[in-house]
Tab-separated table of C-alpha atoms in Angstrom:
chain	number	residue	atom	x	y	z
A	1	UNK	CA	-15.764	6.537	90.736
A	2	UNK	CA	-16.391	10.272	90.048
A	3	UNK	CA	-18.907	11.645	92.577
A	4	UNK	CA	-19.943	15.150	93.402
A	5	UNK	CA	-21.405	16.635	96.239
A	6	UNK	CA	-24.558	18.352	95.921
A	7	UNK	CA	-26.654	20.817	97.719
A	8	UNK	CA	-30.447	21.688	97.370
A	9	UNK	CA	-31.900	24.654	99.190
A	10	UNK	CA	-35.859	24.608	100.041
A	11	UNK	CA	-37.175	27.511	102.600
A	12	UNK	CA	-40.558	29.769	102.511
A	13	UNK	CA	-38.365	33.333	101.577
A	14	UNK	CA	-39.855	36.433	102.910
A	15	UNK	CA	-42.108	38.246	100.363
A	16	UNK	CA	-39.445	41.350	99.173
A	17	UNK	CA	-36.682	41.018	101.860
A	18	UNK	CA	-33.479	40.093	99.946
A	19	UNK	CA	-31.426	40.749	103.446
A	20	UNK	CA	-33.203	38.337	105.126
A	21	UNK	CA	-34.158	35.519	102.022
A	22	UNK	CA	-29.909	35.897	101.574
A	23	UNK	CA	-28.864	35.330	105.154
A	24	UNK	CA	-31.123	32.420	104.710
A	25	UNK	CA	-29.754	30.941	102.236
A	26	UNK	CA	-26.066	31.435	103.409
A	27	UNK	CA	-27.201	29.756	106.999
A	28	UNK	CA	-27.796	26.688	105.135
A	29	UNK	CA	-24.528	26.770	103.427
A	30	UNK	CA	-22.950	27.354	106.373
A	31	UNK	CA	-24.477	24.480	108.036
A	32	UNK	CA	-23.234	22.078	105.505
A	33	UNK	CA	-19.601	24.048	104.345
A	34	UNK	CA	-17.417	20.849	105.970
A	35	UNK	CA	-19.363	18.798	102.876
A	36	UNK	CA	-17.878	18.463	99.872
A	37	UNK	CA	-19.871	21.221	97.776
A	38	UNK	CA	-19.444	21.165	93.798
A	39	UNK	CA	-22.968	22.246	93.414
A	40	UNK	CA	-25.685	24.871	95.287
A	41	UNK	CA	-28.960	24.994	94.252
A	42	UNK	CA	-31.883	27.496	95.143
A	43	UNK	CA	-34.991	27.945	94.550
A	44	UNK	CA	-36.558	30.258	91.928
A	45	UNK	CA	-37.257	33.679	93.519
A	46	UNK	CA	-35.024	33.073	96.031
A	47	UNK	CA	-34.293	36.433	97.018
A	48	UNK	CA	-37.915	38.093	96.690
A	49	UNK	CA	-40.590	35.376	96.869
A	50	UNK	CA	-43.088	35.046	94.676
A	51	UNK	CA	-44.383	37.996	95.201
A	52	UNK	CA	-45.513	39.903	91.700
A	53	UNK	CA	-44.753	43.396	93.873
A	54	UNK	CA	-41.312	42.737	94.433
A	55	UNK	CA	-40.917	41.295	90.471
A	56	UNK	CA	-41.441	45.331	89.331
A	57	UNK	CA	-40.153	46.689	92.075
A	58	UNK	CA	-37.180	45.260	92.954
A	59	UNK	CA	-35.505	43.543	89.633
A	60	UNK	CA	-31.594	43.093	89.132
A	61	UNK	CA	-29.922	44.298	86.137
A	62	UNK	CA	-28.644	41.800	83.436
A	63	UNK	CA	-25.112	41.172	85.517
A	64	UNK	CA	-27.871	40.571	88.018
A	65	UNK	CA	-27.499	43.199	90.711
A	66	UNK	CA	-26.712	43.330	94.432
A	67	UNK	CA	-28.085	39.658	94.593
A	68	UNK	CA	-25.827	37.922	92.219
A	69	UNK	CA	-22.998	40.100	93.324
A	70	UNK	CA	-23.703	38.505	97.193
A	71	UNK	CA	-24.282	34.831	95.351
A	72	UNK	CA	-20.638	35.660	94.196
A	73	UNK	CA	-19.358	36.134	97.529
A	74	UNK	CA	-20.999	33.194	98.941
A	75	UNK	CA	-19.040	30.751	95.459
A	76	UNK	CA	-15.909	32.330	96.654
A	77	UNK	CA	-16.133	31.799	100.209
A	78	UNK	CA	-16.975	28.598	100.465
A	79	UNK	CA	-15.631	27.033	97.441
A	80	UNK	CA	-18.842	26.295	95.380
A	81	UNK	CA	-20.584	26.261	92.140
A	82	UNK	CA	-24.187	27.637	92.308
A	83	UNK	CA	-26.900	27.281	90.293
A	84	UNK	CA	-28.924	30.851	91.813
A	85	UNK	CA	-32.049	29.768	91.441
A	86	UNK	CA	-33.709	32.675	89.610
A	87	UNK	CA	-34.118	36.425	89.750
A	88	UNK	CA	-35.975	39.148	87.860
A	89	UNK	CA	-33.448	40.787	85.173
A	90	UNK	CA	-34.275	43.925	83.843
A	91	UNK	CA	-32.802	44.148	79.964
A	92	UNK	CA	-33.876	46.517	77.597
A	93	UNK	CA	-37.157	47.613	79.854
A	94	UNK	CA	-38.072	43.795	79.717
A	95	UNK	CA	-38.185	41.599	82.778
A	96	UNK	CA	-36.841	38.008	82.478
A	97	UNK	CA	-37.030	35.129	84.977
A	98	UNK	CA	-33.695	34.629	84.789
A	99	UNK	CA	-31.579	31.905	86.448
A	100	UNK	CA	-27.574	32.173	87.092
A	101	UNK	CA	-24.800	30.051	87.239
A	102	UNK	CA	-21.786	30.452	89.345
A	103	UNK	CA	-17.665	28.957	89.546
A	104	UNK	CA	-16.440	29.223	92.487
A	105	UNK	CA	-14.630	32.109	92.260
A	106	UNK	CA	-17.972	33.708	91.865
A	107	UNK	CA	-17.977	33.947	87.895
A	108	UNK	CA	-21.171	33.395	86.118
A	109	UNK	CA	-20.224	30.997	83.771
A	110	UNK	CA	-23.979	31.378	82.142
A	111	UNK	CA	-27.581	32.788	82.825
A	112	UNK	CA	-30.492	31.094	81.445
A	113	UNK	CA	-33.633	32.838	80.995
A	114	UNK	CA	-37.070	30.857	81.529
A	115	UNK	CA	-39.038	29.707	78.654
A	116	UNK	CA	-42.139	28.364	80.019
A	117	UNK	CA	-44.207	31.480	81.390
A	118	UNK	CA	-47.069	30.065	83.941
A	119	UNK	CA	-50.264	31.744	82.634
A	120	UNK	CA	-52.903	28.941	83.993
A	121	UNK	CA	-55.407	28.881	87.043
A	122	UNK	CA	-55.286	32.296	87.777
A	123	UNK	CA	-50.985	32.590	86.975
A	124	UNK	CA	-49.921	36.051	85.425
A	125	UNK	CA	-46.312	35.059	84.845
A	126	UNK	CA	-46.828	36.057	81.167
A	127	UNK	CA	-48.510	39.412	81.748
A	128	UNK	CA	-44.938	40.689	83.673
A	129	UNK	CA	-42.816	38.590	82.654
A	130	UNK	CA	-40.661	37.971	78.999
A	131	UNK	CA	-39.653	34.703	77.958
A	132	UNK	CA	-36.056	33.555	76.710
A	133	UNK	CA	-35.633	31.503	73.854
A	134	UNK	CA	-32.096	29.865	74.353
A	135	UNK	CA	-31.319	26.508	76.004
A	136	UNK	CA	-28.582	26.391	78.473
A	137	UNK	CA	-26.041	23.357	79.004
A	138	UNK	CA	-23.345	24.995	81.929
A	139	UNK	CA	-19.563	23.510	81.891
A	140	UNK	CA	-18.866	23.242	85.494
A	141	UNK	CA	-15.409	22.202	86.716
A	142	UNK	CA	-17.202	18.812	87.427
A	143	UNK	CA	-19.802	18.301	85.196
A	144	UNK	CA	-22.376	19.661	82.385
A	145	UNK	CA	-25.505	20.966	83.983
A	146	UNK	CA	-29.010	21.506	81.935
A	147	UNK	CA	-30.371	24.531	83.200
A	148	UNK	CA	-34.441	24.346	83.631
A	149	UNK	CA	-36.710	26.960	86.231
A	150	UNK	CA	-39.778	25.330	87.153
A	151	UNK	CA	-43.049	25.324	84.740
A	152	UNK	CA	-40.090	24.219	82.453
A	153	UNK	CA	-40.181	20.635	83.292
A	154	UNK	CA	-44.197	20.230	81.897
A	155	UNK	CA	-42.287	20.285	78.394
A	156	UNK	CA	-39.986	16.951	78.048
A	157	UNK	CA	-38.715	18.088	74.530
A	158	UNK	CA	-36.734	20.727	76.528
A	159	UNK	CA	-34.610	18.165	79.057
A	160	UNK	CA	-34.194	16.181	76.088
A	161	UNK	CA	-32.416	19.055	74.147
A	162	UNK	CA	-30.908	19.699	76.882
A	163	UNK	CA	-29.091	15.646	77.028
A	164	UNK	CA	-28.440	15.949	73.766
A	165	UNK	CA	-26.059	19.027	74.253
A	166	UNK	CA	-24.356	16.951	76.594
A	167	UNK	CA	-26.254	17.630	80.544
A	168	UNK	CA	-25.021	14.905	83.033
A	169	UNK	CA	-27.221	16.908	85.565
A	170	UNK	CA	-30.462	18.770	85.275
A	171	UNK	CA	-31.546	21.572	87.583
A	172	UNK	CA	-34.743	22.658	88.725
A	173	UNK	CA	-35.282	25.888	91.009
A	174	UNK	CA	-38.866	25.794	91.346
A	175	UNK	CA	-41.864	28.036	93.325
A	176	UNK	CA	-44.150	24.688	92.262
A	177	UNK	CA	-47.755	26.167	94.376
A	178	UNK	CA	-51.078	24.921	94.772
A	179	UNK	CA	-54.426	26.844	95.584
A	180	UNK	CA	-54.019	27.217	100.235
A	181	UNK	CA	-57.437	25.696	100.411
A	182	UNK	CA	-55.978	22.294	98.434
A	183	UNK	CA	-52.489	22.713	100.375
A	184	UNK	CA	-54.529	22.834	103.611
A	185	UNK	CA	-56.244	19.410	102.412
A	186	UNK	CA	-54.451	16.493	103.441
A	187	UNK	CA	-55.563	14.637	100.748
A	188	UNK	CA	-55.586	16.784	97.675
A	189	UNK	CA	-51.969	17.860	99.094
A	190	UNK	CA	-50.987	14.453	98.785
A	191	UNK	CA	-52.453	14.124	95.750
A	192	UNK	CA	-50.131	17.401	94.361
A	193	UNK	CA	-46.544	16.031	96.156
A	194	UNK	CA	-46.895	12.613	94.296
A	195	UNK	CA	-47.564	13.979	91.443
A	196	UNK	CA	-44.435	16.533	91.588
A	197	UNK	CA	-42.042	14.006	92.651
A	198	UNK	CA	-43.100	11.665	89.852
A	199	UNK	CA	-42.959	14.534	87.199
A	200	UNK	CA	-38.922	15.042	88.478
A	201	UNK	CA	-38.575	11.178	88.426
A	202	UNK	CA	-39.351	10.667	85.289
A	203	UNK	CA	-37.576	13.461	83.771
A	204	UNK	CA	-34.664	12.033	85.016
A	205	UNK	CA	-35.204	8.350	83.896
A	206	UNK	CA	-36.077	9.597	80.570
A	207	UNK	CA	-32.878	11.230	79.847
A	208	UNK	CA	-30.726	9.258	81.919
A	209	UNK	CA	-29.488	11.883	83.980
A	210	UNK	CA	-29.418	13.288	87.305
A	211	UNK	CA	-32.074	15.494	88.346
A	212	UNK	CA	-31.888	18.022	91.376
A	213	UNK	CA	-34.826	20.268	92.258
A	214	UNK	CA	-34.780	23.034	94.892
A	215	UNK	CA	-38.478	24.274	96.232
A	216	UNK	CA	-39.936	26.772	98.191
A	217	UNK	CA	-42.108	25.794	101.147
A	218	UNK	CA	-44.670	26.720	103.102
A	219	UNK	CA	-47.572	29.225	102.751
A	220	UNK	CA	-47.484	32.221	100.625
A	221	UNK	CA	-50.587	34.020	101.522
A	222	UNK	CA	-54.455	33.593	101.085
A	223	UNK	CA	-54.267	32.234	97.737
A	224	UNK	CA	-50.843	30.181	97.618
A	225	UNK	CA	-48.640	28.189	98.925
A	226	UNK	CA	-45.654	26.163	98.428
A	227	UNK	CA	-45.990	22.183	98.226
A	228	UNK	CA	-41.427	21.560	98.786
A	229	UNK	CA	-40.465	18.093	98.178
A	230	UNK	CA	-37.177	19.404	96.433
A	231	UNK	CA	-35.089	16.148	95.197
A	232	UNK	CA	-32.456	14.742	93.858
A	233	UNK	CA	-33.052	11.899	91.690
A	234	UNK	CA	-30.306	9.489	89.924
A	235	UNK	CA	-31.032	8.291	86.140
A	236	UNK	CA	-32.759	5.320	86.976
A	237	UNK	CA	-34.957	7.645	88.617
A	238	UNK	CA	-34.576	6.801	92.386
A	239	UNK	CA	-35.088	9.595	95.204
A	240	UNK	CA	-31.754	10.062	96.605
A	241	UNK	CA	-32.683	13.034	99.110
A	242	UNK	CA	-35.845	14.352	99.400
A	243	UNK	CA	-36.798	17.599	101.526
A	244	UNK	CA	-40.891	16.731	101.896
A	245	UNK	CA	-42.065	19.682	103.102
A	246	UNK	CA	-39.714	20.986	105.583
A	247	UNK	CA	-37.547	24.140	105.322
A	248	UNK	CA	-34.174	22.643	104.556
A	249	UNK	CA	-31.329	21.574	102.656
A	250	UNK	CA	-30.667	18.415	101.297
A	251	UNK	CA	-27.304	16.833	100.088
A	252	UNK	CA	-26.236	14.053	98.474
A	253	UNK	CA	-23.056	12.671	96.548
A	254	UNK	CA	-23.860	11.605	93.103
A	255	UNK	CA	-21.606	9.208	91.210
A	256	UNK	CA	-21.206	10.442	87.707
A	257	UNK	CA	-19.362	7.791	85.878
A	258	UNK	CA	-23.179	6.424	85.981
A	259	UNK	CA	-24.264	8.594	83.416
A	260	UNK	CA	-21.491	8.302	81.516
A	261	UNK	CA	-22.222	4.938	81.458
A	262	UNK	CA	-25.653	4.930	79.998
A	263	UNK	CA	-24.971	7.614	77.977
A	264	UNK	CA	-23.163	5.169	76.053
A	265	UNK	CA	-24.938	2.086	76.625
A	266	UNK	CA	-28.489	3.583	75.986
A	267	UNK	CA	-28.190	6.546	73.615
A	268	UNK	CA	-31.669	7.727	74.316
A	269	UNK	CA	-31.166	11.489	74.258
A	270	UNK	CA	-29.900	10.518	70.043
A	271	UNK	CA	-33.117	9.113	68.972
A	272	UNK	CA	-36.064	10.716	68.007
């Protein structure tokens, strides 16, 4: 049995304070370091929130800045890979959503750059933001990883390009928000976290691989806020750790001779 250990970050990030969003996130590290850790994962906008202030005024260059070069630190010093959820990368006077991965000895192995813009219900991504155009399959020392950032998973033709280049795991960082008036309605919030963890589920089942998801939480402001439930799912699509709503991090050892296995048994990902 090959198994890997794997970590999924979910917190609400303070709106423009990298300090404190990065002591965060190395707290929770930290607090799990005696695990065995082949795999980090944060969320997307880790560092800023999702605020659209701190997208112009405070992106990273395309080795991604002071952020990436303290995401380094962290691979380094406690032994990890890390998928660094995402950050805005200034290229060329365009701004990418833009989502790094780590060796641990703080290398990025690969960036990918989102695809899938949200421009619905009253989202802007689109106005700010440019969107890549190249999919992303990471060779970890333990595994291939399928690199996704959130609105990403509404479009199944993308995981599914992403098994056929060979990902054992997929990622997810994610800032997955509803309206504050539905997230402050038990019911309609309900509603929203089934219908998240079902979406991650079945991306998983479909392309028989592992899927792990890493959310923000909690209220944003007036308008938004964060629904969590970050997961990690196994091919046949079972919740292996699930964060519900708390600020967090989950972990859980994944056996990955079980995707190798169905990989050859049930060659989805090959047929059209």
């Amino acid at each position: 049995m090959k198994t890997a250990g794997i970590l999924s970050i979910q917190f609400n990030p303070k709106p423009g304070d990298k300090e404190y969003n990065l002591a965060k996130i190395e707290d929770y590290i930290l607090k799990n370091s005696s695990k065995k850790l082949d795999l980090v994962l944060f969320p997307e906008f880790f560092s800023t929130g999702i605020d659209a202030n701190s997208f112009v005024n405070f992106p990273e260059d395309e080795s991604g800045g002071e952020t990436i070069q303290k995401i380094s630190q962290l691979a380094k010093k406690y032994n990890t890979n890390i998928i660094a959820g995402s950050v805005i990368e200034k290229s060329k006077e365009k701004l990418y959503n833009t989502s790094f991965a780590l060796d641990r000895n703080g290398n990025t192995l690969a960036k990918y750059r989102k695809m899938h813009l949200f421009n619905y219900n009253g989202g802007r991504e689109g106005e700010i933001i440019t969107p890549g155009d190249k999919f992303v399959v990471v060779e970890f020392d333990f595994a291939k990883v399928g690199m996704n950032v959130c609105y990403d998973i509404r479009y199944p033709m993308l995981q599914k390009t992403l098994s056929k280049m060979g990902a054992e795991i997929l990622v997810l960082p994610t800032a997955w928000c509803v309206p504050t008036d539905k997230y402050n309605n038990k019911t309609e919030l309900e509603y929203e976290q089934n219908l998240w963890q079902a979406l991650k589920r079945i991306r998983a089942y479909d392309n028989l691989c592992y899927l792990v998801s890493s959310n923000q939480t909690g209220v944003v402001d007036k308008k938004l806020a964060n629904i969590g439930y970050s997961l990690v799912v196994s091919p046949e699509g079972k919740i292996l750790a699930n964060a519900k709503n708390d600020e967090c991090a989950i972990y859980s050892e994944i056996d990955l001779d079980i995707v190798r296995k169905y990989k050859k048994e049930y060659p989805i990902s090959d047929i059209d």
